[in-house]
Coordinates of C-alpha atoms in Angstrom, one line a residue:
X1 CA 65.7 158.4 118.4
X2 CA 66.1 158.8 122.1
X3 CA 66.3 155.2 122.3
X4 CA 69.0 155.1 119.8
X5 CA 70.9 157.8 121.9
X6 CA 70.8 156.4 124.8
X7 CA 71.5 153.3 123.6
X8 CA 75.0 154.5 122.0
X9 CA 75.9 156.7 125.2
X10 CA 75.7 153.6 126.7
X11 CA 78.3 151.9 124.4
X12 CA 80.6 154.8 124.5
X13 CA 80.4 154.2 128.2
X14 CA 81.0 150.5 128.3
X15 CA 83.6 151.3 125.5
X16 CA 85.4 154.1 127.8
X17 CA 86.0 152.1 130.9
X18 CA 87.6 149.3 128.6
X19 CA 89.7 151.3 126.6
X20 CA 91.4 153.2 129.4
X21 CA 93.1 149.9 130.5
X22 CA 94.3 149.6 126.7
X23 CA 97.8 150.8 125.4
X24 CA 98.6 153.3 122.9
X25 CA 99.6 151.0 120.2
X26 CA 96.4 149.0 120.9
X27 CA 94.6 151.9 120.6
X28 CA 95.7 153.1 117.4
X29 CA 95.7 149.6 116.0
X30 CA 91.6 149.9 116.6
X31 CA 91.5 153.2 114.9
X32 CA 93.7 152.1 111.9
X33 CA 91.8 149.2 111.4
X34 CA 88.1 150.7 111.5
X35 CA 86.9 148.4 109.2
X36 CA 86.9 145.7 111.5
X37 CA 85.0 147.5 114.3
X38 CA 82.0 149.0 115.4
X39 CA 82.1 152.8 114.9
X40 CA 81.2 153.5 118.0
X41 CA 84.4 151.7 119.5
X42 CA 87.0 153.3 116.7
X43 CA 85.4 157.0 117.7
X44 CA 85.6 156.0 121.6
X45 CA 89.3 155.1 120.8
X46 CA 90.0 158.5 119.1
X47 CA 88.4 160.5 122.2
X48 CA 90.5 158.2 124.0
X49 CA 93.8 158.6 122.4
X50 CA 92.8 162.3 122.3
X51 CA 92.6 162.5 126.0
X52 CA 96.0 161.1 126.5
X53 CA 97.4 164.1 124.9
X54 CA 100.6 162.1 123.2
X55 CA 103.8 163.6 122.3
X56 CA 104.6 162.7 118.8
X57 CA 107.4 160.5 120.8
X58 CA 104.9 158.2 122.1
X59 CA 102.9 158.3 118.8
X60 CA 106.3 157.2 117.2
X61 CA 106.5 154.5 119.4
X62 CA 103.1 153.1 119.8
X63 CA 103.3 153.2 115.5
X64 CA 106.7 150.5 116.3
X65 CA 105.1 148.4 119.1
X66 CA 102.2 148.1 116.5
X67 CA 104.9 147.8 113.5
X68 CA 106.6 145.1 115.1
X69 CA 103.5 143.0 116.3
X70 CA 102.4 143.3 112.9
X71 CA 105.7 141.6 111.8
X72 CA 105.6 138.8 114.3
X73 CA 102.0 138.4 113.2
X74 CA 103.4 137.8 109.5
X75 CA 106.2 135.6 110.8
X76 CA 104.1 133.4 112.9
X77 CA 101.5 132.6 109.5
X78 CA 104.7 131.5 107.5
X79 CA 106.1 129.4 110.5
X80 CA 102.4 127.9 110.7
X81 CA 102.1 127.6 106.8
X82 CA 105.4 126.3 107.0
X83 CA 105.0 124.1 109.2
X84 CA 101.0 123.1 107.3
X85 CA 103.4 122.5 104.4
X86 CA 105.9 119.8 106.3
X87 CA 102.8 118.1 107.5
X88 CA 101.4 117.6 104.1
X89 CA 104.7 117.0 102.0
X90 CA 105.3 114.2 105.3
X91 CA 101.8 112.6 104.3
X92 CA 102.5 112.6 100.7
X93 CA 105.7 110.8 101.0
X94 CA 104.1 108.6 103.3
X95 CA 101.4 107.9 100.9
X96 CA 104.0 107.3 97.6
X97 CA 106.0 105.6 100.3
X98 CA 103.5 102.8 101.2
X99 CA 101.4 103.3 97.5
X100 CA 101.5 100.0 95.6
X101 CA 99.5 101.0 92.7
X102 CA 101.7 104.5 91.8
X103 CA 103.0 105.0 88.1
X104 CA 107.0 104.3 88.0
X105 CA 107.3 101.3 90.8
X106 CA 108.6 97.8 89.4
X107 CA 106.4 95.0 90.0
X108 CA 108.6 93.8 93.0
X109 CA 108.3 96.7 95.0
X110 CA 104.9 96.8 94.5
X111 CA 104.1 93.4 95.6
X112 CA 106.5 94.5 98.6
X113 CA 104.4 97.2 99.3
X114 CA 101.2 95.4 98.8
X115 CA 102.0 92.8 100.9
X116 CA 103.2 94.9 104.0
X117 CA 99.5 96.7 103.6
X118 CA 97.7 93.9 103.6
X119 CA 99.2 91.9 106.4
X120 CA 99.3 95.2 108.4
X121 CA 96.2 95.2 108.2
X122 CA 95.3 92.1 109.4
X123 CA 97.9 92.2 111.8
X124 CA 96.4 95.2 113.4
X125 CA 93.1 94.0 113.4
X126 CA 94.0 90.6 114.8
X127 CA 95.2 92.4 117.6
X128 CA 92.3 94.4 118.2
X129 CA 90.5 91.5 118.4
X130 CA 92.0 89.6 120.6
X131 CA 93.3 92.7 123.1
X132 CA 91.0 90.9 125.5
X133 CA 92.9 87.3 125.7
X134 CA 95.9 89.2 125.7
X135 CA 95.3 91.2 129.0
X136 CA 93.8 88.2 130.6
X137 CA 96.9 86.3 129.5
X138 CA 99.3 88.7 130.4
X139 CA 97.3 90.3 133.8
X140 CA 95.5 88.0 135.1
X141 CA 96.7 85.1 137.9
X142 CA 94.6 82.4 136.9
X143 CA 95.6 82.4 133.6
X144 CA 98.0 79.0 132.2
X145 CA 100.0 78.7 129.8
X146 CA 100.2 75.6 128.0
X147 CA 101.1 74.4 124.1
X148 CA 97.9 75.5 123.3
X149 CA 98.3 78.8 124.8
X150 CA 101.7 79.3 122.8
X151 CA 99.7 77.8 119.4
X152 CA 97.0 80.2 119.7
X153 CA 99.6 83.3 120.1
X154 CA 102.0 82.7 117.7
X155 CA 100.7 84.0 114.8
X156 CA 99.6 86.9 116.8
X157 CA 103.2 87.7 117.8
X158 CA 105.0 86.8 114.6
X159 CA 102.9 88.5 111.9
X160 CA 103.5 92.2 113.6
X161 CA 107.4 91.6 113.5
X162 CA 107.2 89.4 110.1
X163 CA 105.3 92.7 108.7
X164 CA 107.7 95.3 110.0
X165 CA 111.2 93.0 108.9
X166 CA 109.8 92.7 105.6
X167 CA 109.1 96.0 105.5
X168 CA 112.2 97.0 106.0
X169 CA 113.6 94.8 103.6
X170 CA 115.5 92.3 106.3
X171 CA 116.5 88.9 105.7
X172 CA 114.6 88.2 108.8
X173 CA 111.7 89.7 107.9
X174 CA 111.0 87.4 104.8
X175 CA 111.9 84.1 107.0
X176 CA 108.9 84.9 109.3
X177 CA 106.6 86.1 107.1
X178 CA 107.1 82.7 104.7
X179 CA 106.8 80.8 108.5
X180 CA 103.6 83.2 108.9
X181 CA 102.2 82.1 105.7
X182 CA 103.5 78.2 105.7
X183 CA 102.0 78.0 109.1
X184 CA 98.6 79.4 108.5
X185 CA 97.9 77.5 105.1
X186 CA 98.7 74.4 106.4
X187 CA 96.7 75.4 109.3
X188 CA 93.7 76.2 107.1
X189 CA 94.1 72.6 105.3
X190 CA 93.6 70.3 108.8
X191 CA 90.8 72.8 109.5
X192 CA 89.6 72.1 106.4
X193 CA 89.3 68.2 106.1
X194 CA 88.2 68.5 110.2
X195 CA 85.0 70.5 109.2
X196 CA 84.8 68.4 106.2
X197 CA 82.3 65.7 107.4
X198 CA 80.8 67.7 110.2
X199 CA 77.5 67.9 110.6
X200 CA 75.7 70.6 112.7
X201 CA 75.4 69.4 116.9
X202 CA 71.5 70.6 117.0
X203 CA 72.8 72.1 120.1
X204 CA 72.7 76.1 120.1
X205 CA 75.9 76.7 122.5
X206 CA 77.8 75.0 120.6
X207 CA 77.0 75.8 117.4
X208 CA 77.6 79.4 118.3
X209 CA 81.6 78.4 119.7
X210 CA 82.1 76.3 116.9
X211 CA 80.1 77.6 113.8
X212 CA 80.1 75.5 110.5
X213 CA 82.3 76.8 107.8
X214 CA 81.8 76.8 104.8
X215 CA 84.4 74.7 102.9
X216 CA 84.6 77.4 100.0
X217 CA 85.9 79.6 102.7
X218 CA 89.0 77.6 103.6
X219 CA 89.7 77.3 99.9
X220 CA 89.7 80.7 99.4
X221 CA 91.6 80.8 103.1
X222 CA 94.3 78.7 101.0
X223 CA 94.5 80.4 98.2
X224 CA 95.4 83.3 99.8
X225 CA 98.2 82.6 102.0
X226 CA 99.4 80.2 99.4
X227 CA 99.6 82.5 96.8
X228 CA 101.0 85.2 99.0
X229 CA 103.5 82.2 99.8
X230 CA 104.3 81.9 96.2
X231 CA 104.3 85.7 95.2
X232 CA 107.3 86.4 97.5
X233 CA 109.1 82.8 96.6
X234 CA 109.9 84.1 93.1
X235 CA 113.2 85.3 92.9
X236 CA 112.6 88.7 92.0
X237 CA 111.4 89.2 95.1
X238 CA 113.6 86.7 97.5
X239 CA 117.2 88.7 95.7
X240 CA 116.1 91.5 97.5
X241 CA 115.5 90.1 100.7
X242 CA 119.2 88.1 99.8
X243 CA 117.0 84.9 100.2
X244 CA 118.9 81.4 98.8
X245 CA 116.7 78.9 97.2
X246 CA 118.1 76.4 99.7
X247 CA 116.9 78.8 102.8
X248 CA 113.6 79.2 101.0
X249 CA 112.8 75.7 100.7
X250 CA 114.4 74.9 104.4
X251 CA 112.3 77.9 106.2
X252 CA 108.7 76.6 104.3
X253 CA 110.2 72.7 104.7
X254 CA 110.1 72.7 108.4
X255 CA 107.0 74.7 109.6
X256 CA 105.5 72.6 107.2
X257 CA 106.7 69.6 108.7
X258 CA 106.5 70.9 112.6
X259 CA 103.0 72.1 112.0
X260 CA 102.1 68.8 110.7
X261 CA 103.9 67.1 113.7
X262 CA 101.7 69.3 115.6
X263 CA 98.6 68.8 114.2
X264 CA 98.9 65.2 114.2
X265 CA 99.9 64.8 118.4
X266 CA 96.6 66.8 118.4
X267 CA 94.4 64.4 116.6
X268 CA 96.5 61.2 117.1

């Protein structure tokens, strides 16, 4: 017991010093709120208050300084459950805005939408991969540009604009993505019949620059950008984008054709 004492006269002391430094309203906010304290602290803050000897003035107006933090408390919750509410009504249209799969969407705009996701994504990621070649590239002295430089950045560039065009529904935006896809799958096919014959080199360095593919892999390479190619050539999709068969079959025509021009000053 005379632990116990002493141990709360020690409180009350520790609770005394501190509490003369508080204000009136901060006082009686303790003592109305009891609940939330230690006892010792809410009768510390009576015998406190109690020494100030208030006039029922100051009571009154310690009771409206504690009123009115009360109500800015309340208004600052809303404001921040407010503003918890923008945030998740923003990520919900966000979500049904770029949602493919969603009840209610006609098949264009979902192949739209899926599309833009897709190629996003590997747009992004392409990027993130090669971060390193670009800051060399773009940083560094020594670096040269050349034909193969341009070649090896060009999808790089184009896919990040095609995506956000065609997102946005410009013309522009399905002209690049078609020379985006035209490019790549014709790309993928002189890959494919250069790896088709190879044999491993038996030399590890190599071999771990230049891995063999698998030709099942460039098929399915193919068949992906081709049919990509092919989803956004039907006209469902092209009257959106206000895309003429004429500047369809010009804008695939020639990257074909220049690709293959390309390709064949390579090997030639």
């Amino acid at each position: 017991m005379p632990l116990q004492a002493s141990r709360k006269n020690q409180l009350m002391t520790e609770f005394t010093e501190l509490y003369k430094n508080l204000s009136n309203s901060e006082l009686l906010k303790i003592i109305a709120e009891s609940d939330k304290y230690n006892p010792i602290a809410v009768e510390t803050a009576k015998a406190e208050i109690d020494s100030r000897k208030l006039s029922i003035e100051e009571l009154n107006q310690a009771k409206t300084e504690i009123d009115k933090q009360e109500e800015k408390k309340k208004l600052e919750t809303k404001k921040r459950k407010h503003q918890e509410e923008k945030i998740k009504e923003g990520a919900s249209t966000l979500f049904d805005t770029i949602n493919p799969i969603q009840n209610g969407i006609q098949t264009p705009e979902k192949i739209i939408r899926f599309t833009t996701l897709i190629f996003a994504g590997i747009a992004v990621y392409r990027i993130f991969k090669e971060f390193e070649m670009f800051r060399y590239m773009f940083t560094d002295s020594g670096a040269k540009w050349d034909i193969s430089m341009v070649e090896y950045f060009f999808p790089l560039i184009v896919l990040p604009l095609a995506v956000l065009l065609f997102w946005t529904r410009k013309k522009s935006g399905w002209i690049l993505l078609s020379i985006f896809l035209s490019y790549s799958a014709i790309t993928t096919i002189g890959l494919f019949f250069m790896n088709l014959g190879r044999q491993p080199s038996g030399i590890p360095a190599l071999e771990s620059l230049f891995p063999t593919v698998s030709p099942i892999t460039y098929i399915m390479t193919l068949v992906f950008f081709g049919g990509t190619l092919w989803l956004i050539s039907k006209e469902n999709i092209r009257n959106i984008y206000k895309i003429s068969k004429q500047t369809m079959f010009v804008t695939i025509g020639l990257t074909i054709a220049m690709n293959l021009i390309y390709m064949y000053s390579i090997i030639g």
